[in-house]
Structure formats: structure tokens, C-alpha cells
């Protein structure tokens, strides 16, 4: 895992929407993550980590 992915993974654990924004920008992934985080933090966390580690 390179440094950028490691840093994004740490950000995904602390602030999932920020990590998704940094990886994908404004779009449907960010909207999905914000909704998941508002409903419950854990699904948003899982989604953010999944977005960060996929290529």
C-alpha cells in the first residue's frame, strides 16, 4: 500500500466523507457516503474504506 492510500485510509477512519471527497471528488460516491454517515457512522466508514482501497 503506498503512502497516499495509507493516509486516505487513516482519514477514512476519522472522517469518512473527507476521504471519499479527496479520492473521488464531488459526485454520487460522496453523496452516498454522507447519507450513510448520517444514518449510522459504521456503514459510512466501511463505504469510505472500500472507496479508498479500490483502484
Short mmCIF file of C-alpha atoms in Angstrom, two decimals:
data_model
loop_
_atom_site.label_atom_id
_atom_site.label_comp_id
_atom_site.label_asym_id
_atom_site.label_seq_id
_atom_site.Cartn_x
_atom_site.Cartn_y
_atom_site.Cartn_z
CA UNK A 1 0.00 0.00 0.00
CA UNK A 2 1.51 3.30 -1.00
CA UNK A 3 1.65 6.39 1.19
CA UNK A 4 -1.35 8.11 -0.38
CA UNK A 5 -3.62 5.11 0.19
CA UNK A 6 -2.39 4.74 3.76
CA UNK A 7 -3.06 8.41 4.50
CA UNK A 8 -6.51 8.18 2.88
CA UNK A 9 -7.27 5.05 4.92
CA UNK A 10 -6.48 6.93 8.15
CA UNK A 11 -8.63 9.85 7.04
CA UNK A 12 -11.40 7.37 6.11
CA UNK A 13 -11.41 6.07 9.67
CA UNK A 14 -11.54 9.54 11.21
CA UNK A 15 -13.64 11.47 8.65
CA UNK A 16 -15.16 9.16 6.03
CA UNK A 17 -16.77 11.84 3.79
CA UNK A 18 -13.50 13.77 3.58
CA UNK A 19 -11.63 10.67 2.40
CA UNK A 20 -14.27 9.96 -0.24
CA UNK A 21 -14.15 13.58 -1.39
CA UNK A 22 -10.35 13.50 -1.68
CA UNK A 23 -10.45 10.23 -3.66
CA UNK A 24 -13.48 10.77 -5.92
CA UNK A 25 -14.38 14.46 -5.68
CA UNK A 26 -17.96 15.73 -5.72
CA UNK A 27 -20.26 13.04 -7.01
CA UNK A 28 -22.53 10.16 -6.20
CA UNK A 29 -19.97 8.37 -4.01
CA UNK A 30 -19.69 11.42 -1.76
CA UNK A 31 -23.47 11.75 -1.53
CA UNK A 32 -23.86 8.06 -0.68
CA UNK A 33 -21.18 8.32 1.99
CA UNK A 34 -22.72 11.40 3.60
CA UNK A 35 -26.12 9.69 3.75
CA UNK A 36 -24.57 6.53 5.24
CA UNK A 37 -22.69 8.59 7.84
CA UNK A 38 -25.84 10.48 8.79
CA UNK A 39 -27.83 7.26 9.21
CA UNK A 40 -25.10 5.50 11.17
CA UNK A 41 -21.34 6.02 11.26
CA UNK A 42 -20.19 2.43 10.69
CA UNK A 43 -21.70 1.92 7.18
CA UNK A 44 -20.17 5.24 6.12
CA UNK A 45 -16.81 4.09 7.46
CA UNK A 46 -16.98 0.80 5.56
CA UNK A 47 -18.00 2.60 2.36
CA UNK A 48 -15.17 5.12 2.69
CA UNK A 49 -12.55 2.42 3.21
CA UNK A 50 -13.93 0.48 0.24
CA UNK A 51 -13.74 3.59 -1.99
CA UNK A 52 -10.18 4.36 -0.85
CA UNK A 53 -8.72 0.89 -1.42
CA UNK A 54 -10.31 0.19 -4.82
CA UNK A 55 -8.39 1.20 -7.93
#
